[in-house]
Amino acid sequence: TQSTWGVYPLTEIARLKLAAGDRSGAKALLEEVGAVLESIVEMDSVLHSFYYLVKAEYHKQHGPAEAFCRNALLYLTCKSLDEIAAEEKTVLAFELCLAALVSDRMYTFGALLGHEVLKSLGPHDWIADLLRAIHAGNFDAFNEIKQRRAARMNTQRALVLKQELLDEK
């Protein structure tokens, strides 16, 4: 429609600004695009998915972690998993799990744990197991996974830095 014709190019400019390190420029454009998209009665999956993807990337770089999760899950709502490359799905699934674990505000993970994208984790499925243990409140499973997967967990700086939060969750 007339009001949405510039949404895709503005979102692309926001993505480029983000890639160039222009955080405030990217944020301003994403806010502008978000206001336009909120006014649209019918959802356009191409416009919305691209917007949510760029917004997720913004929050992946600048936080907060729960905003990354929210926008990445909205992206996945608008985009069929069949349209996403296998490697991209694996990376996104891992990053979603990691962000959920290190978020200061996320303590339940039902929406993420129920999503098909987690089937793409492959050799990284241990991180989903960790989420499931925390979500279920299964301390024994949580501690067992931490012990068994300590080497892998220690390669993730965010998990190392948020160890106290993980234990609290």
PDB file of C-alpha atoms in Angstrom:
ATOM      1  CA  THR A   1       0.000   0.000   0.000  1.00  0.00           C
ATOM      2  CA  GLN A   2       0.906   3.678  -0.242  1.00  0.00           C
ATOM      3  CA  SER A   3       1.909   3.961   3.444  1.00  0.00           C
ATOM      4  CA  THR A   4       4.160   0.901   3.401  1.00  0.00           C
ATOM      5  CA  TRP A   5       6.062   1.393   0.144  1.00  0.00           C
ATOM      6  CA  GLY A   6       9.184   2.639   1.950  1.00  0.00           C
ATOM      7  CA  VAL A   7       9.243   0.118   4.779  1.00  0.00           C
ATOM      8  CA  TYR A   8      11.534  -2.425   3.147  1.00  0.00           C
ATOM      9  CA  PRO A   9      14.156   0.116   1.989  1.00  0.00           C
ATOM     10  CA  LEU A  10      14.119   1.848   5.388  1.00  0.00           C
ATOM     11  CA  THR A  11      14.587  -1.493   7.108  1.00  0.00           C
ATOM     12  CA  GLU A  12      17.487  -2.285   4.779  1.00  0.00           C
ATOM     13  CA  ILE A  13      19.059   1.095   5.590  1.00  0.00           C
ATOM     14  CA  ALA A  14      18.633   0.322   9.295  1.00  0.00           C
ATOM     15  CA  ARG A  15      20.354  -3.033   8.741  1.00  0.00           C
ATOM     16  CA  LEU A  16      23.235  -1.313   6.944  1.00  0.00           C
ATOM     17  CA  LYS A  17      23.544   1.332   9.671  1.00  0.00           C
ATOM     18  CA  LEU A  18      23.644  -1.438  12.259  1.00  0.00           C
ATOM     19  CA  ALA A  19      26.345  -3.277  10.313  1.00  0.00           C
ATOM     20  CA  ALA A  20      28.330  -0.015  10.096  1.00  0.00           C
ATOM     21  CA  GLY A  21      28.084   0.535  13.855  1.00  0.00           C
ATOM     22  CA  ASP A  22      25.566   3.413  13.711  1.00  0.00           C
ATOM     23  CA  ARG A  23      23.488   2.222  16.639  1.00  0.00           C
ATOM     24  CA  SER A  24      21.410   5.387  17.070  1.00  0.00           C
ATOM     25  CA  GLY A  25      20.702   5.678  13.337  1.00  0.00           C
ATOM     26  CA  ALA A  26      19.589   2.057  13.157  1.00  0.00           C
ATOM     27  CA  LYS A  27      17.431   2.427  16.251  1.00  0.00           C
ATOM     28  CA  ALA A  28      15.705   5.563  14.926  1.00  0.00           C
ATOM     29  CA  LEU A  29      14.897   3.913  11.604  1.00  0.00           C
ATOM     30  CA  LEU A  30      13.639   0.742  13.289  1.00  0.00           C
ATOM     31  CA  GLU A  31      11.353   2.837  15.495  1.00  0.00           C
ATOM     32  CA  GLU A  32      10.028   4.652  12.410  1.00  0.00           C
ATOM     33  CA  VAL A  33       9.429   1.392  10.549  1.00  0.00           C
ATOM     34  CA  GLY A  34       7.840  -0.170  13.632  1.00  0.00           C
ATOM     35  CA  ALA A  35       5.324   2.678  13.865  1.00  0.00           C
ATOM     36  CA  VAL A  36       4.351   2.194  10.220  1.00  0.00           C
ATOM     37  CA  LEU A  37       4.034  -1.580  10.594  1.00  0.00           C
ATOM     38  CA  GLU A  38       1.854  -1.204  13.705  1.00  0.00           C
ATOM     39  CA  SER A  39      -0.606   0.861  11.675  1.00  0.00           C
ATOM     40  CA  ILE A  40      -1.012  -1.837   9.013  1.00  0.00           C
ATOM     41  CA  VAL A  41      -4.215  -3.823   9.340  1.00  0.00           C
ATOM     42  CA  GLU A  42      -3.061  -6.777   7.267  1.00  0.00           C
ATOM     43  CA  MET A  43       0.320  -8.308   7.926  1.00  0.00           C
ATOM     44  CA  ASP A  44       2.756  -8.535   5.044  1.00  0.00           C
ATOM     45  CA  SER A  45       4.996 -11.481   5.914  1.00  0.00           C
ATOM     46  CA  VAL A  46       7.912 -10.235   3.796  1.00  0.00           C
ATOM     47  CA  LEU A  47       7.943  -6.766   5.363  1.00  0.00           C
ATOM     48  CA  HIS A  48       7.314  -7.970   8.885  1.00  0.00           C
ATOM     49  CA  SER A  49       9.808 -10.839   8.770  1.00  0.00           C
ATOM     50  CA  PHE A  50      12.598  -8.590   7.476  1.00  0.00           C
ATOM     51  CA  TYR A  51      11.791  -5.946  10.092  1.00  0.00           C
ATOM     52  CA  TYR A  52      11.800  -8.491  12.927  1.00  0.00           C
ATOM     53  CA  LEU A  53      15.032 -10.023  11.646  1.00  0.00           C
ATOM     54  CA  VAL A  54      16.817  -6.660  11.637  1.00  0.00           C
ATOM     55  CA  LYS A  55      15.312  -5.716  15.005  1.00  0.00           C
ATOM     56  CA  ALA A  56      16.460  -9.061  16.436  1.00  0.00           C
ATOM     57  CA  GLU A  57      19.966  -8.396  15.100  1.00  0.00           C
ATOM     58  CA  TYR A  58      19.905  -4.964  16.729  1.00  0.00           C
ATOM     59  CA  HIS A  59      18.986  -6.454  20.104  1.00  0.00           C
ATOM     60  CA  LYS A  60      21.479  -9.296  19.691  1.00  0.00           C
ATOM     61  CA  GLN A  61      24.203  -6.679  19.440  1.00  0.00           C
ATOM     62  CA  HIS A  62      22.885  -4.128  21.929  1.00  0.00           C
ATOM     63  CA  GLY A  63      20.476  -5.981  24.210  1.00  0.00           C
ATOM     64  CA  PRO A  64      18.433  -6.643  26.047  1.00  0.00           C
ATOM     65  CA  ALA A  65      18.479 -10.394  25.493  1.00  0.00           C
ATOM     66  CA  GLU A  66      14.728 -10.794  25.956  1.00  0.00           C
ATOM     67  CA  ALA A  67      14.103  -8.241  23.173  1.00  0.00           C
ATOM     68  CA  PHE A  68      16.305 -10.329  20.891  1.00  0.00           C
ATOM     69  CA  CYS A  69      14.252 -13.427  21.763  1.00  0.00           C
ATOM     70  CA  ARG A  70      10.937 -11.652  21.257  1.00  0.00           C
ATOM     71  CA  ASN A  71      11.902 -10.248  17.846  1.00  0.00           C
ATOM     72  CA  ALA A  72      13.599 -13.458  16.677  1.00  0.00           C
ATOM     73  CA  LEU A  73      10.473 -15.440  17.578  1.00  0.00           C
ATOM     74  CA  LEU A  74       8.308 -12.871  15.767  1.00  0.00           C
ATOM     75  CA  TYR A  75      10.597 -13.254  12.753  1.00  0.00           C
ATOM     76  CA  LEU A  76      10.039 -17.003  12.891  1.00  0.00           C
ATOM     77  CA  THR A  77       6.295 -16.429  13.091  1.00  0.00           C
ATOM     78  CA  CYS A  78       6.417 -14.510   9.805  1.00  0.00           C
ATOM     79  CA  LYS A  79       8.957 -16.689   7.988  1.00  0.00           C
ATOM     80  CA  SER A  80       8.556 -20.360   7.200  1.00  0.00           C
ATOM     81  CA  LEU A  81      11.401 -22.518   8.492  1.00  0.00           C
ATOM     82  CA  ASP A  82      11.518 -24.086   5.030  1.00  0.00           C
ATOM     83  CA  GLU A  83      12.637 -20.704   3.660  1.00  0.00           C
ATOM     84  CA  ILE A  84      15.590 -20.433   6.052  1.00  0.00           C
ATOM     85  CA  ALA A  85      18.916 -22.100   5.304  1.00  0.00           C
ATOM     86  CA  ALA A  86      19.831 -25.008   7.594  1.00  0.00           C
ATOM     87  CA  GLU A  87      22.942 -23.294   8.973  1.00  0.00           C
ATOM     88  CA  GLU A  88      21.008 -20.091   9.649  1.00  0.00           C
ATOM     89  CA  LYS A  89      18.338 -22.082  11.537  1.00  0.00           C
ATOM     90  CA  THR A  90      21.004 -23.777  13.655  1.00  0.00           C
ATOM     91  CA  VAL A  91      22.653 -20.466  14.520  1.00  0.00           C
ATOM     92  CA  LEU A  92      19.336 -18.771  15.258  1.00  0.00           C
ATOM     93  CA  ALA A  93      18.132 -21.640  17.453  1.00  0.00           C
ATOM     94  CA  PHE A  94      21.381 -21.594  19.427  1.00  0.00           C
ATOM     95  CA  GLU A  95      21.348 -17.810  19.801  1.00  0.00           C
ATOM     96  CA  LEU A  96      17.713 -17.896  20.948  1.00  0.00           C
ATOM     97  CA  CYS A  97      18.534 -20.456  23.631  1.00  0.00           C
ATOM     98  CA  LEU A  98      21.626 -18.567  24.722  1.00  0.00           C
ATOM     99  CA  ALA A  99      19.748 -15.263  24.956  1.00  0.00           C
ATOM    100  CA  ALA A 100      16.919 -16.873  26.934  1.00  0.00           C
ATOM    101  CA  LEU A 101      19.421 -18.335  29.393  1.00  0.00           C
ATOM    102  CA  VAL A 102      21.313 -15.082  29.980  1.00  0.00           C
ATOM    103  CA  SER A 103      18.290 -12.767  30.017  1.00  0.00           C
ATOM    104  CA  ASP A 104      17.713 -11.024  33.320  1.00  0.00           C
ATOM    105  CA  ARG A 105      13.963 -11.075  32.684  1.00  0.00           C
ATOM    106  CA  MET A 106      13.176 -14.467  31.175  1.00  0.00           C
ATOM    107  CA  TYR A 107      12.462 -17.236  33.643  1.00  0.00           C
ATOM    108  CA  THR A 108      10.038 -19.361  31.628  1.00  0.00           C
ATOM    109  CA  PHE A 109      10.814 -20.703  28.196  1.00  0.00           C
ATOM    110  CA  GLY A 110       7.642 -22.393  26.999  1.00  0.00           C
ATOM    111  CA  ALA A 111       7.262 -20.400  23.755  1.00  0.00           C
ATOM    112  CA  LEU A 112      10.847 -21.098  22.775  1.00  0.00           C
ATOM    113  CA  LEU A 113      10.874 -24.736  23.865  1.00  0.00           C
ATOM    114  CA  GLY A 114       7.746 -25.394  21.820  1.00  0.00           C
ATOM    115  CA  HIS A 115       9.193 -23.936  18.631  1.00  0.00           C
ATOM    116  CA  GLU A 116      10.215 -26.148  15.707  1.00  0.00           C
ATOM    117  CA  VAL A 117      13.463 -24.214  15.191  1.00  0.00           C
ATOM    118  CA  LEU A 118      15.008 -26.043  18.151  1.00  0.00           C
ATOM    119  CA  LYS A 119      15.007 -29.217  16.064  1.00  0.00           C
ATOM    120  CA  SER A 120      17.755 -27.497  14.065  1.00  0.00           C
ATOM    121  CA  LEU A 121      20.226 -27.421  16.963  1.00  0.00           C
ATOM    122  CA  GLY A 122      21.922 -30.674  15.992  1.00  0.00           C
ATOM    123  CA  PRO A 123      25.112 -31.071  18.058  1.00  0.00           C
ATOM    124  CA  HIS A 124      24.124 -28.038  20.118  1.00  0.00           C
ATOM    125  CA  ASP A 125      20.986 -29.659  21.514  1.00  0.00           C
ATOM    126  CA  TRP A 126      22.572 -29.598  24.974  1.00  0.00           C
ATOM    127  CA  ILE A 127      21.580 -25.925  25.269  1.00  0.00           C
ATOM    128  CA  ALA A 128      17.903 -26.810  24.749  1.00  0.00           C
ATOM    129  CA  ASP A 129      18.291 -29.564  27.350  1.00  0.00           C
ATOM    130  CA  LEU A 130      19.612 -26.933  29.756  1.00  0.00           C
ATOM    131  CA  LEU A 131      16.607 -24.708  29.014  1.00  0.00           C
ATOM    132  CA  ARG A 132      14.213 -27.621  29.560  1.00  0.00           C
ATOM    133  CA  ALA A 133      15.808 -28.453  32.918  1.00  0.00           C
ATOM    134  CA  ILE A 134      15.515 -24.849  34.099  1.00  0.00           C
ATOM    135  CA  HIS A 135      11.975 -24.510  32.756  1.00  0.00           C
ATOM    136  CA  ALA A 136      10.918 -27.673  34.586  1.00  0.00           C
ATOM    137  CA  GLY A 137      12.749 -26.680  37.771  1.00  0.00           C
ATOM    138  CA  ASN A 138      14.724 -29.931  37.572  1.00  0.00           C
ATOM    139  CA  PHE A 139      17.852 -29.057  39.553  1.00  0.00           C
ATOM    140  CA  ASP A 140      19.361 -32.522  39.238  1.00  0.00           C
ATOM    141  CA  ALA A 141      19.107 -32.461  35.440  1.00  0.00           C
ATOM    142  CA  PHE A 142      20.414 -28.870  35.380  1.00  0.00           C
ATOM    143  CA  ASN A 143      23.471 -29.780  37.457  1.00  0.00           C
ATOM    144  CA  GLU A 144      24.083 -32.957  35.444  1.00  0.00           C
ATOM    145  CA  ILE A 145      24.000 -31.033  32.153  1.00  0.00           C
ATOM    146  CA  LYS A 146      26.290 -28.358  33.597  1.00  0.00           C
ATOM    147  CA  GLN A 147      28.804 -31.032  34.594  1.00  0.00           C
ATOM    148  CA  ARG A 148      28.558 -33.067  31.398  1.00  0.00           C
ATOM    149  CA  ARG A 149      28.637 -30.032  29.079  1.00  0.00           C
ATOM    150  CA  ALA A 150      31.019 -27.814  31.089  1.00  0.00           C
ATOM    151  CA  ALA A 151      33.585 -27.619  28.283  1.00  0.00           C
ATOM    152  CA  ARG A 152      30.968 -26.475  25.764  1.00  0.00           C
ATOM    153  CA  MET A 153      29.340 -24.088  28.213  1.00  0.00           C
ATOM    154  CA  ASN A 154      32.687 -22.521  29.035  1.00  0.00           C
ATOM    155  CA  THR A 155      33.209 -21.621  25.365  1.00  0.00           C
ATOM    156  CA  GLN A 156      30.167 -19.345  25.604  1.00  0.00           C
ATOM    157  CA  ARG A 157      31.335 -16.140  27.257  1.00  0.00           C
ATOM    158  CA  ALA A 158      27.767 -15.034  28.002  1.00  0.00           C
ATOM    159  CA  LEU A 159      27.075 -18.244  29.944  1.00  0.00           C
ATOM    160  CA  VAL A 160      30.305 -17.884  31.903  1.00  0.00           C
ATOM    161  CA  LEU A 161      29.521 -14.269  32.780  1.00  0.00           C
ATOM    162  CA  LYS A 162      25.926 -15.099  33.758  1.00  0.00           C
ATOM    163  CA  GLN A 163      26.674 -18.283  35.717  1.00  0.00           C
ATOM    164  CA  GLU A 164      25.210 -16.846  38.908  1.00  0.00           C
ATOM    165  CA  LEU A 165      22.005 -15.907  37.083  1.00  0.00           C
ATOM    166  CA  LEU A 166      21.771 -19.400  35.602  1.00  0.00           C
ATOM    167  CA  ASP A 167      22.094 -20.954  39.019  1.00  0.00           C
ATOM    168  CA  GLU A 168      19.406 -18.581  40.296  1.00  0.00           C
ATOM    169  CA  LYS A 169      17.004 -19.477  37.489  1.00  0.00           C
TER     170      LYS A 169
END
